[in-house]
Short mmCIF file of C-alpha atoms in Angstrom, two decimals:
data_model
loop_
_atom_site.label_atom_id
_atom_site.label_comp_id
_atom_site.label_asym_id
_atom_site.label_seq_id
_atom_site.Cartn_x
_atom_site.Cartn_y
_atom_site.Cartn_z
CA ALA P 1263 -50.18 -46.19 -5.14
CA LYS P 1264 -48.70 -48.06 -2.17
CA LEU P 1265 -49.32 -46.41 1.21
CA LEU P 1266 -46.11 -45.73 3.12
CA PRO P 1267 -46.33 -45.63 6.96
CA THR P 1268 -44.37 -42.91 8.70
CA LEU P 1269 -41.67 -43.77 11.21
CA ALA P 1270 -44.14 -42.74 13.90
CA ALA P 1271 -46.96 -44.87 12.57
CA LEU P 1272 -48.63 -45.38 15.92
CA LEU P 1273 -49.74 -42.20 17.65
CA THR P 1274 -51.92 -42.14 20.70
CA ILE P 1275 -53.29 -39.67 23.23
CA PHE P 1276 -51.22 -41.57 25.75
CA ALA P 1277 -48.07 -42.15 23.71
CA ILE P 1278 -45.08 -39.86 24.14
CA PRO P 1279 -41.59 -41.29 23.52
CA LEU P 1280 -40.21 -42.42 26.85
CA THR P 1281 -37.37 -40.26 28.14
CA ALA P 1282 -35.60 -39.83 31.46
CA GLN P 1283 -37.90 -39.56 34.46
CA ASP P 1284 -37.59 -37.49 37.61
CA PRO P 1285 -36.32 -40.07 40.13
CA ASP P 1286 -37.06 -37.95 43.21
CA TYR P 1287 -40.69 -37.38 42.23
CA ASP P 1288 -41.31 -40.98 41.22
CA ARG P 1289 -39.68 -42.33 44.39
CA ASP P 1290 -41.57 -39.97 46.69
CA LEU P 1291 -44.88 -40.58 44.96
CA SER P 1292 -44.48 -44.36 45.03
CA ILE P 1293 -43.77 -44.20 48.77
CA LEU P 1294 -46.85 -42.04 49.36
CA GLN P 1295 -49.04 -44.31 47.27
CA GLU P 1296 -47.95 -47.41 49.16
CA LEU P 1297 -48.43 -45.76 52.56
CA GLU P 1298 -51.87 -44.44 51.63
CA LYS P 1299 -52.82 -47.87 50.34
CA GLN P 1300 -51.84 -49.37 53.69
CA ARG P 1301 -53.83 -46.71 55.53
CA GLY P 1302 -56.81 -47.70 53.43
CA GLU P 1303 -56.56 -51.27 54.63
CA TYR P 1304 -57.10 -50.10 58.20
CA LEU P 1305 -59.90 -47.81 57.10
CA LEU P 1306 -61.88 -50.47 55.28
CA ASP P 1307 -61.74 -52.69 58.34
CA TYR P 1308 -63.32 -49.97 60.48
CA ARG P 1309 -67.01 -50.01 61.24
CA THR P 1310 -68.92 -46.82 62.00
CA ASN P 1311 -69.81 -46.27 65.63
CA GLU P 1312 -73.57 -46.12 65.20
CA ALA P 1313 -74.03 -45.09 68.83
CA SER P 1314 -72.34 -41.72 68.25
CA LEU P 1315 -74.55 -40.59 65.36
CA ASP P 1316 -77.15 -38.93 67.60
CA PHE P 1317 -75.25 -35.73 68.38
CA ASP P 1318 -73.22 -33.06 66.59
CA LEU P 1319 -69.80 -32.01 67.88
CA LYS P 1320 -69.27 -28.25 67.99
CA TYR P 1321 -66.03 -27.60 69.84
CA TYR P 1322 -63.20 -29.31 71.73
CA ARG P 1323 -60.77 -28.01 74.34
CA LEU P 1324 -57.93 -30.52 74.60
CA GLU P 1325 -55.47 -30.20 77.51
CA TRP P 1326 -52.58 -32.66 77.62
CA THR P 1327 -49.44 -33.26 79.65
CA ILE P 1328 -46.76 -34.87 77.48
CA ASP P 1329 -43.16 -35.86 78.21
CA PRO P 1330 -41.61 -37.02 74.91
CA ALA P 1331 -39.32 -39.37 76.84
CA VAL P 1332 -42.32 -41.29 78.19
CA LEU P 1333 -45.01 -43.06 76.17
CA TYR P 1334 -47.88 -41.64 78.20
CA ILE P 1335 -50.64 -39.06 77.99
CA LYS P 1336 -52.59 -37.37 80.75
CA GLY P 1337 -55.19 -34.71 80.31
CA ALA P 1338 -58.72 -33.51 79.84
CA ALA P 1339 -60.98 -33.32 76.81
CA THR P 1340 -63.91 -30.91 76.99
CA ALA P 1341 -66.52 -31.51 74.30
CA TYR P 1342 -69.34 -29.12 73.35
CA PHE P 1343 -72.17 -30.84 71.48
CA THR P 1344 -75.82 -30.62 70.46
CA PRO P 1345 -78.18 -33.62 70.33
CA ILE P 1346 -79.88 -34.20 66.98
CA VAL P 1347 -82.49 -36.60 68.38
CA ASP P 1348 -85.12 -36.44 71.10
CA ASP P 1349 -84.69 -38.09 74.52
CA PHE P 1350 -80.91 -37.77 74.41
CA GLN P 1351 -79.38 -38.97 77.70
CA ALA P 1352 -76.05 -40.68 76.88
CA VAL P 1353 -72.91 -39.58 75.06
CA HIS P 1354 -70.94 -42.25 73.19
CA LEU P 1355 -67.37 -41.51 72.13
CA ASP P 1356 -64.59 -43.55 70.57
CA LEU P 1357 -61.77 -44.21 73.04
CA SER P 1358 -59.45 -47.13 73.68
CA ASP P 1359 -60.01 -48.98 76.96
CA ALA P 1360 -56.22 -49.15 77.26
CA LEU P 1361 -56.63 -45.66 78.74
CA THR P 1362 -58.07 -44.95 82.18
CA VAL P 1363 -60.95 -42.53 82.56
CA ASP P 1364 -60.41 -40.86 85.95
CA SER P 1365 -63.69 -38.97 85.90
CA VAL P 1366 -66.27 -37.24 83.75
CA VAL P 1367 -67.51 -33.86 84.95
CA TYR P 1368 -70.86 -32.45 83.84
CA HIS P 1369 -72.02 -29.08 85.14
CA GLY P 1370 -69.61 -29.33 88.06
CA GLN P 1371 -70.57 -32.83 89.16
CA ILE P 1372 -68.96 -36.20 88.48
CA ILE P 1373 -71.15 -38.51 86.43
CA SER P 1374 -70.84 -42.19 85.55
CA SER P 1375 -69.01 -43.57 82.55
CA SER P 1376 -67.98 -47.01 81.37
CA PHE P 1377 -66.59 -48.84 78.37
CA ALA P 1378 -69.54 -50.43 76.63
CA GLU P 1379 -67.06 -52.02 74.22
CA PRO P 1380 -63.23 -51.99 74.04
CA PHE P 1381 -63.24 -48.78 71.97
CA LEU P 1382 -66.58 -47.29 73.02
CA LEU P 1383 -66.92 -44.98 76.02
CA LYS P 1384 -70.48 -44.49 77.25
CA ILE P 1385 -71.26 -41.47 79.44
CA ASP P 1386 -74.64 -41.46 81.18
CA LEU P 1387 -76.14 -38.00 81.66
CA PRO P 1388 -78.21 -37.18 84.75
CA GLN P 1389 -80.98 -35.65 82.65
CA ILE P 1390 -82.39 -35.61 79.14
CA ILE P 1391 -80.90 -32.92 76.91
CA ALA P 1392 -83.26 -31.31 74.43
CA ASN P 1393 -82.79 -31.80 70.71
CA GLY P 1394 -80.60 -28.94 69.43
CA ALA P 1395 -79.52 -27.68 72.86
CA LEU P 1396 -75.82 -26.89 73.29
CA ASP P 1397 -74.18 -28.68 76.22
CA SER P 1398 -70.74 -29.83 77.32
CA LEU P 1399 -68.77 -32.21 79.53
CA THR P 1400 -65.13 -32.85 80.43
CA ILE P 1401 -63.37 -36.21 80.39
CA TYR P 1402 -60.27 -36.57 82.58
CA TYR P 1403 -58.15 -39.52 81.50
CA GLN P 1404 -54.61 -40.90 81.28
CA GLY P 1405 -52.59 -43.92 80.19
CA ALA P 1406 -50.07 -45.39 77.78
CA PRO P 1407 -51.79 -45.48 74.38
CA GLU P 1408 -51.55 -48.58 72.25
CA SER P 1409 -50.20 -47.52 68.88
CA ASN P 1410 -52.10 -48.73 65.82
CA GLY P 1411 -52.13 -48.11 62.09
CA PHE P 1412 -49.03 -46.13 61.14
CA GLY P 1413 -48.06 -45.23 64.68
CA SER P 1414 -51.05 -43.38 66.11
CA PHE P 1415 -49.02 -42.51 69.24
CA GLU P 1416 -45.26 -43.01 68.90
CA LYS P 1417 -42.08 -42.29 70.87
CA ASP P 1418 -38.55 -42.34 69.44
CA THR P 1419 -35.28 -40.40 69.59
CA HIS P 1420 -33.34 -38.21 67.19
CA ASP P 1421 -29.69 -37.38 67.83
CA GLY P 1422 -30.21 -38.66 71.38
CA ALA P 1423 -33.24 -36.44 72.10
CA PRO P 1424 -36.72 -37.91 72.73
CA VAL P 1425 -39.55 -37.17 70.30
CA LEU P 1426 -43.23 -38.08 70.51
CA TRP P 1427 -45.79 -37.70 67.75
CA THR P 1428 -49.26 -38.79 66.63
CA LEU P 1429 -50.48 -39.97 63.24
CA SER P 1430 -54.15 -40.88 63.47
CA GLU P 1431 -55.09 -41.52 59.84
CA PRO P 1432 -57.30 -43.28 59.28
CA TYR P 1433 -58.69 -44.44 62.65
CA GLY P 1434 -56.03 -43.96 65.31
CA ALA P 1435 -57.34 -40.87 67.10
CA ARG P 1436 -59.35 -43.05 69.49
CA ASP P 1437 -56.07 -44.62 70.64
CA TRP P 1438 -55.09 -41.42 72.47
CA TRP P 1439 -58.11 -39.11 72.93
CA PRO P 1440 -61.91 -39.40 73.23
CA CYS P 1441 -63.44 -38.40 69.90
CA LYS P 1442 -65.86 -39.27 67.13
CA GLN P 1443 -63.55 -41.32 64.99
CA ASP P 1444 -65.54 -41.70 61.80
CA LEU P 1445 -65.80 -39.29 58.86
CA ASN P 1446 -69.31 -38.14 59.65
CA ASP P 1447 -68.90 -35.19 62.02
CA LYS P 1448 -66.14 -32.62 61.72
CA ILE P 1449 -65.36 -30.63 64.86
CA ASP P 1450 -66.22 -26.99 64.14
CA SER P 1451 -63.24 -25.62 66.09
CA LEU P 1452 -60.78 -26.54 68.82
CA ASP P 1453 -58.14 -25.35 71.27
CA VAL P 1454 -55.12 -27.50 72.11
CA TYR P 1455 -52.99 -27.01 75.24
CA VAL P 1456 -49.84 -29.11 75.61
CA ARG P 1457 -47.80 -29.04 78.84
CA THR P 1458 -44.28 -30.47 78.46
CA PRO P 1459 -40.88 -30.26 80.20
CA SER P 1460 -38.96 -27.05 79.46
CA GLY P 1461 -36.64 -27.36 76.48
CA ASN P 1462 -39.35 -28.97 74.35
CA ARG P 1463 -41.82 -27.42 71.95
CA ALA P 1464 -45.24 -28.77 70.96
CA ALA P 1465 -46.57 -28.60 67.40
CA SER P 1466 -50.28 -28.79 66.60
CA ASN P 1467 -53.12 -27.49 64.44
CA GLY P 1468 -54.01 -23.88 63.93
CA LYS P 1469 -52.24 -20.82 65.28
CA LEU P 1470 -49.90 -20.69 68.27
CA VAL P 1471 -51.58 -18.02 70.39
CA GLY P 1472 -49.65 -18.46 73.64
CA GLU P 1473 -46.74 -20.14 75.37
CA TRP P 1474 -45.74 -19.72 78.99
CA ALA P 1475 -43.70 -21.32 81.76
CA GLU P 1476 -45.20 -23.16 84.72
CA GLY P 1477 -42.34 -24.16 87.01
CA ASN P 1478 -40.01 -26.41 85.06
CA GLN P 1479 -42.60 -26.94 82.33
CA LYS P 1480 -43.85 -25.01 79.31
CA VAL P 1481 -47.42 -24.79 78.05
CA TYR P 1482 -48.24 -24.25 74.37
CA HIS P 1483 -51.71 -23.11 73.28
CA TRP P 1484 -52.83 -23.77 69.69
CA LYS P 1485 -56.12 -22.34 68.40
CA HIS P 1486 -57.89 -23.70 65.32
CA ARG P 1487 -61.13 -22.25 63.98
CA TYR P 1488 -61.96 -24.44 61.00
CA PRO P 1489 -63.91 -27.70 60.72
CA ILE P 1490 -61.60 -30.67 61.19
CA PRO P 1491 -62.09 -34.45 61.42
CA ALA P 1492 -60.57 -36.34 64.33
CA TYR P 1493 -57.86 -38.02 62.24
CA LEU P 1494 -56.32 -34.66 61.29
CA VAL P 1495 -55.88 -33.50 64.90
CA ALA P 1496 -52.21 -34.01 65.79
CA ILE P 1497 -49.40 -33.16 68.20
CA ALA P 1498 -45.62 -33.61 68.05
CA VAL P 1499 -43.25 -32.80 70.93
CA THR P 1500 -39.44 -32.59 71.06
CA ASN P 1501 -36.63 -30.02 71.33
CA TYR P 1502 -37.62 -28.43 68.04
CA ALA P 1503 -35.70 -25.64 66.39
CA THR P 1504 -38.15 -23.21 64.81
CA TYR P 1505 -38.14 -20.73 61.97
CA SER P 1506 -40.67 -19.39 59.49
CA ASN P 1507 -40.90 -18.86 55.76
CA PHE P 1508 -43.35 -16.21 54.57
CA VAL P 1509 -45.31 -16.44 51.35
CA PRO P 1510 -46.19 -13.02 49.86
CA HIS P 1511 -49.85 -12.54 49.05
CA PRO P 1512 -51.92 -9.41 48.23
CA GLU P 1513 -54.20 -10.12 51.21
CA GLY P 1514 -51.25 -10.51 53.58
CA ASP P 1515 -48.20 -12.71 53.90
CA ILE P 1516 -48.86 -16.35 54.82
CA GLU P 1517 -46.64 -17.88 57.47
CA VAL P 1518 -45.10 -21.32 56.99
CA LEU P 1519 -43.94 -22.30 60.48
CA ASN P 1520 -41.26 -24.97 60.54
CA TYR P 1521 -40.53 -27.18 63.56
CA VAL P 1522 -37.43 -29.23 62.78
CA PHE P 1523 -34.87 -31.33 64.60
CA PRO P 1524 -31.96 -29.04 65.61
CA GLU P 1525 -29.40 -31.28 63.92
CA ASP P 1526 -31.29 -30.89 60.62
CA LEU P 1527 -31.84 -27.14 60.84
CA ASN P 1528 -29.51 -26.07 58.03
CA TYR P 1529 -30.75 -28.81 55.73
CA ALA P 1530 -34.39 -27.93 56.42
CA MET P 1531 -33.87 -24.18 55.99
CA ASN P 1532 -32.35 -24.78 52.56
CA GLN P 1533 -35.12 -27.15 51.51
CA THR P 1534 -38.20 -25.30 52.75
CA GLU P 1535 -37.36 -22.14 50.82
CA SER P 1536 -39.10 -24.02 48.00
CA ILE P 1537 -42.45 -23.88 49.79
CA ILE P 1538 -42.69 -20.16 48.97
CA GLU P 1539 -42.84 -20.63 45.21
CA ILE P 1540 -44.96 -23.78 45.57
CA MET P 1541 -47.61 -22.04 47.67
CA GLN P 1542 -47.58 -18.96 45.44
CA LEU P 1543 -48.36 -21.19 42.49
CA PHE P 1544 -51.11 -23.08 44.33
CA ASN P 1545 -52.62 -19.78 45.55
CA GLU P 1546 -52.83 -18.68 41.95
CA LEU P 1547 -54.16 -21.91 40.54
CA GLY P 1548 -56.55 -23.09 43.26
CA GLY P 1549 -57.35 -20.01 45.28
CA ARG P 1550 -55.70 -18.62 48.39
CA TYR P 1551 -54.43 -21.18 50.90
CA PRO P 1552 -57.61 -22.07 52.84
CA PHE P 1553 -56.16 -21.61 56.36
CA ALA P 1554 -54.15 -18.47 55.60
CA ASP P 1555 -55.30 -16.51 58.64
CA GLU P 1556 -53.77 -19.17 60.90
CA LYS P 1557 -50.71 -20.71 59.26
CA TYR P 1558 -49.27 -23.51 57.24
CA GLY P 1559 -46.40 -25.46 58.72
CA HIS P 1560 -44.09 -28.46 58.79
CA ALA P 1561 -43.25 -30.55 61.86
CA GLN P 1562 -40.47 -33.08 61.45
CA PHE P 1563 -41.18 -36.54 62.83
CA GLY P 1564 -39.63 -39.99 62.73
CA TRP P 1565 -41.74 -41.54 59.97
CA GLY P 1566 -40.76 -42.35 56.42
CA GLY P 1567 -43.25 -40.19 54.59
CA GLY P 1568 -45.55 -37.22 55.12
CA MET P 1569 -48.98 -36.67 56.63
CA GLU P 1570 -51.16 -33.71 55.72
CA HIS P 1571 -52.34 -32.78 59.22
CA GLN P 1572 -54.56 -29.75 58.86
CA THR P 1573 -52.44 -26.55 58.82
CA MET P 1574 -49.24 -28.45 59.75
CA SER P 1575 -47.99 -31.38 57.72
CA PHE P 1576 -45.79 -33.83 59.60
CA MET P 1577 -42.73 -34.54 57.48
CA GLY P 1578 -40.17 -37.32 57.43
CA GLY P 1579 -38.07 -35.20 55.05
CA PHE P 1580 -38.31 -32.06 52.96
CA ASN P 1581 -37.94 -33.15 49.35
CA TYR P 1582 -39.52 -30.72 46.90
CA SER P 1583 -42.15 -33.13 45.61
CA LEU P 1584 -43.12 -34.26 49.12
CA GLN P 1585 -43.61 -30.65 50.20
CA ALA P 1586 -45.76 -30.00 47.12
CA HIS P 1587 -47.90 -33.13 47.53
CA GLU P 1588 -48.68 -32.52 51.22
CA LEU P 1589 -49.40 -28.83 50.64
CA ALA P 1590 -51.77 -29.65 47.77
CA HIS P 1591 -53.73 -31.90 50.13
CA GLN P 1592 -54.56 -28.86 52.30
CA TRP P 1593 -56.94 -27.86 49.48
CA PHE P 1594 -57.81 -31.32 48.15
CA GLY P 1595 -58.26 -33.75 51.02
CA ASP P 1596 -58.34 -31.46 54.07
CA MET P 1597 -60.48 -28.45 53.14
CA ILE P 1598 -62.55 -30.37 50.61
CA THR P 1599 -62.65 -34.15 50.91
CA CYS P 1600 -63.95 -36.83 48.59
CA GLY P 1601 -67.37 -37.94 49.77
CA SER P 1602 -66.96 -41.53 48.60
CA TRP P 1603 -64.18 -44.00 47.87
CA GLU P 1604 -65.54 -44.05 44.33
CA ASP P 1605 -64.28 -40.47 44.04
CA ILE P 1606 -60.88 -40.85 45.71
CA TRP P 1607 -59.26 -39.24 42.66
CA LEU P 1608 -60.63 -35.91 43.91
CA ASN P 1609 -58.03 -36.21 46.68
CA GLU P 1610 -55.15 -38.09 45.10
CA GLY P 1611 -55.52 -37.14 41.45
CA PHE P 1612 -55.56 -33.48 42.41
CA ALA P 1613 -52.61 -33.75 44.81
CA THR P 1614 -50.60 -35.64 42.19
CA TYR P 1615 -51.41 -33.19 39.40
CA TRP P 1616 -50.98 -30.06 41.50
CA ALA P 1617 -47.56 -31.22 42.66
CA ALA P 1618 -46.57 -31.93 39.04
CA LEU P 1619 -47.74 -28.47 37.93
CA THR P 1620 -44.70 -27.07 39.72
CA TYR P 1621 -42.68 -28.50 36.81
CA ASP P 1622 -44.93 -26.87 34.21
CA PHE P 1623 -45.14 -23.40 35.72
CA ILE P 1624 -41.97 -22.86 37.74
CA GLY P 1625 -39.67 -25.76 36.89
CA ASN P 1626 -37.74 -27.15 33.98
CA GLN P 1627 -39.90 -27.88 30.95
CA GLN P 1628 -37.97 -31.08 30.34
CA ASP P 1629 -38.98 -32.26 33.82
CA TRP P 1630 -42.60 -31.45 32.93
CA THR P 1631 -42.31 -33.49 29.73
CA ASN P 1632 -40.62 -36.30 31.62
CA TRP P 1633 -43.39 -36.33 34.24
CA LYS P 1634 -46.09 -36.60 31.58
CA THR P 1635 -44.13 -39.27 29.75
CA SER P 1636 -43.70 -41.44 32.82
CA ARG P 1637 -47.39 -41.11 33.84
CA ILE P 1638 -48.48 -42.01 30.30
CA ALA P 1639 -46.26 -45.07 30.29
CA THR P 1640 -47.83 -46.16 33.58
CA ILE P 1641 -51.41 -45.54 32.43
CA THR P 1642 -51.03 -47.39 29.12
CA SER P 1643 -49.14 -50.33 30.59
CA GLN P 1644 -52.55 -52.02 30.85
CA PRO P 1645 -55.78 -51.29 28.96
CA GLY P 1646 -58.36 -51.96 31.68
CA GLY P 1647 -59.66 -50.01 34.64
CA SER P 1648 -61.37 -46.65 35.11
CA VAL P 1649 -60.61 -43.64 37.28
CA TRP P 1650 -64.00 -44.27 38.87
CA VAL P 1651 -63.52 -46.92 41.55
CA ASP P 1652 -65.90 -49.74 40.72
CA ASP P 1653 -64.87 -51.92 43.68
CA THR P 1654 -64.62 -49.99 46.94
CA THR P 1655 -63.95 -53.18 48.90
CA SER P 1656 -60.48 -53.46 47.32
CA VAL P 1657 -57.72 -51.30 48.78
CA ASN P 1658 -55.51 -52.06 45.77
CA ARG P 1659 -58.25 -50.76 43.50
CA ILE P 1660 -58.96 -47.62 45.54
CA PHE P 1661 -55.29 -46.64 45.80
CA SER P 1662 -54.23 -47.80 42.35
CA SER P 1663 -51.12 -45.85 41.36
CA ARG P 1664 -52.02 -46.33 37.68
CA LEU P 1665 -55.68 -45.30 37.86
CA THR P 1666 -56.29 -43.12 40.94
CA TYR P 1667 -53.00 -41.23 40.91
CA ALA P 1668 -51.61 -41.25 37.36
CA LYS P 1669 -54.80 -41.43 35.26
CA GLY P 1670 -56.66 -39.28 37.81
CA ALA P 1671 -53.99 -36.61 37.36
CA PHE P 1672 -54.12 -36.97 33.58
CA LEU P 1673 -57.90 -36.68 33.63
CA LEU P 1674 -57.38 -33.20 35.08
CA HIS P 1675 -54.69 -32.48 32.49
CA MET P 1676 -57.06 -33.43 29.69
CA LEU P 1677 -59.84 -31.29 31.15
CA ARG P 1678 -57.39 -28.41 31.31
CA TRP P 1679 -56.65 -28.85 27.60
CA LYS P 1680 -60.34 -29.22 26.73
CA LEU P 1681 -61.45 -26.08 28.59
CA GLY P 1682 -58.29 -24.02 28.27
CA ASP P 1683 -56.19 -22.79 31.16
CA GLU P 1684 -58.32 -19.78 32.07
CA ASP P 1685 -61.63 -21.65 32.33
CA PHE P 1686 -60.15 -24.80 33.85
CA PHE P 1687 -58.39 -23.10 36.75
CA GLU P 1688 -61.30 -20.72 37.32
CA ALA P 1689 -63.65 -23.72 37.57
CA VAL P 1690 -61.34 -25.41 40.09
CA ARG P 1691 -61.22 -22.25 42.19
CA GLN P 1692 -65.02 -22.04 42.17
CA TYR P 1693 -65.26 -25.72 43.08
CA ALA P 1694 -62.96 -25.17 46.07
CA ASP P 1695 -64.85 -22.01 47.10
CA ASP P 1696 -68.33 -23.52 46.80
CA PRO P 1697 -69.88 -23.00 50.27
CA ALA P 1698 -71.77 -26.28 49.91
CA LEU P 1699 -68.47 -28.16 49.47
CA ALA P 1700 -65.69 -26.17 51.14
CA PHE P 1701 -64.64 -27.63 54.51
CA GLY P 1702 -66.94 -30.54 53.75
CA TYR P 1703 -67.26 -33.34 51.20
CA ALA P 1704 -67.54 -33.48 47.41
CA HIS P 1705 -68.28 -35.94 44.60
CA THR P 1706 -67.17 -36.05 40.99
CA GLU P 1707 -70.45 -34.61 39.75
CA ASP P 1708 -69.81 -31.50 41.90
CA LEU P 1709 -66.52 -30.86 40.11
CA GLN P 1710 -68.10 -31.60 36.72
CA ALA P 1711 -70.88 -29.07 37.40
CA HIS P 1712 -68.37 -26.29 38.05
CA LEU P 1713 -66.31 -27.21 34.99
CA GLU P 1714 -69.43 -27.13 32.80
CA THR P 1715 -70.67 -23.83 34.22
CA VAL P 1716 -67.39 -22.01 33.70
CA GLY P 1717 -66.35 -23.75 30.50
CA GLY P 1718 -69.76 -23.62 28.83
CA GLN P 1719 -69.47 -27.24 27.71
CA ASP P 1720 -71.46 -30.40 28.28
CA LEU P 1721 -68.94 -32.84 29.73
CA ASP P 1722 -71.17 -35.92 30.08
CA GLU P 1723 -69.54 -37.67 27.13
CA PHE P 1724 -66.06 -36.75 28.35
CA PHE P 1725 -66.67 -38.19 31.83
CA ASP P 1726 -68.38 -41.25 30.37
CA ASP P 1727 -65.28 -41.90 28.26
CA TRP P 1728 -62.49 -40.91 30.59
CA PHE P 1729 -63.81 -41.14 34.16
CA TYR P 1730 -66.16 -44.12 33.88
CA GLY P 1731 -64.72 -45.63 30.72
CA GLN P 1732 -61.67 -47.87 30.45
CA GLY P 1733 -58.69 -48.04 28.14
CA TYR P 1734 -57.47 -45.48 25.62
CA PRO P 1735 -57.61 -44.95 21.83
CA SER P 1736 -54.63 -45.48 19.53
CA TYR P 1737 -54.41 -43.48 16.31
CA GLN P 1738 -52.49 -44.70 13.24
CA LEU P 1739 -51.66 -42.24 10.48
CA LEU P 1740 -50.65 -43.55 7.02
CA TRP P 1741 -49.52 -41.19 4.29
CA ASP P 1742 -48.33 -41.22 0.69
CA TYR P 1743 -47.18 -38.38 -1.56
CA HIS P 1744 -47.88 -38.54 -5.30
CA GLU P 1745 -45.29 -36.41 -7.03
CA ASP P 1746 -46.90 -36.61 -10.46
CA ASP P 1747 -50.24 -35.30 -9.18
CA ASP P 1748 -48.73 -33.17 -6.41
CA LEU P 1749 -51.16 -34.95 -4.05
CA LEU P 1750 -50.69 -35.91 -0.40
CA LEU P 1751 -52.89 -38.78 0.80
CA ILE P 1752 -53.43 -39.28 4.55
CA ILE P 1753 -55.50 -42.03 6.14
CA GLY P 1754 -56.25 -42.13 9.86
CA ASN P 1755 -57.31 -45.22 11.77
CA GLN P 1756 -58.46 -45.40 15.38
CA THR P 1757 -58.35 -48.51 17.54
CA THR P 1758 -59.99 -48.45 20.97
#
């Protein structure tokens, strides 16, 4: 008998009929992808400061005077550190020589410092500090920072009012404060004090533990007690209006503190109500928000995207998908960070998928179908390329919207199907809670190990096919029904 193909002759894992897409999500995600790709260009050009690898940062007290109407910073940075080598007698920090170091004080005395290179501050100590001994010094400095990258130190206006903000990713922190710029030494904890003219408020990391008047100025004290890399330390200063959303949780409500431009207050209050249901979902799926005993927050700034500063994302707007993406990064990117560019999907694939899960669990099921459809169309638009980044010298390859974001997200979706919801989400929670990874760095094999342990499956073949492998299979089903014999014949063909 002749075989008759069905109308849907070509079926594939990555083939769902294309329907309407969510324009807000696609627009926001494309903007984020392009901005992160540009950030990566600056990052790949950076070279590690080898001179600063001989000590471990423990704590910072950062005290700054900021007037948002003036592009200038003045203050003091007190660093606590321990040498990790013998014969330690000089501290090297990343700092732009566009700033002036007024003095460095060590144990009550002024000691010498100089710029060994344009971005390298060398501080000579009067004595050798023993390996492992805790010590400290204070750097007094000031100047008009040169803004690099995406506006590491920027001044603008909104509705006629001045606003100043920082955005240090990937390597802009050294433009405005003395730090260890590279991703090799998270600061264990910090305190931030910002002095600014009355009428302004200062946003930063951690919990606001004090604010007080000093003459015609106000001082804001932020306290953060979690490991944090230099690029996630941030401040923003303007005449913010403030309000809070509270996310119910069995272990205590979680505050979402919002600092917004006064002229946008009503708009923001309407939009950020969404963060409650988004965080409740993420708490359930990935474990309780990792900085819950301090806060989460939004600070509005004059930039066309979002930046996941630890505990307080800086936001150019408050679209639902942007809120979800930046919040997801607090788990995947801030608390636990990919340990290699080869594994960038652990940041971006997770943030993309977690944001999309809002459609599946609390949104419209048609939007969920549309999201999957549009990602599939992107992934299968070309056959080549793996989620694993095989060329870490290429920014376009690292931040590929098709592979890192879309296929990285779908890799998680496929693992969810393979393990089942219960085991998949439990494995992700255990991955995020792993004390060897949490508040540090992770690789793909770390995630795979947790998925295998919880799911009871060997996933080597799966990761070989879908993480390291390229392309996708297409399945063709041909059928014919023989009425005389009451026989249905089905033939399946697979093309890789």
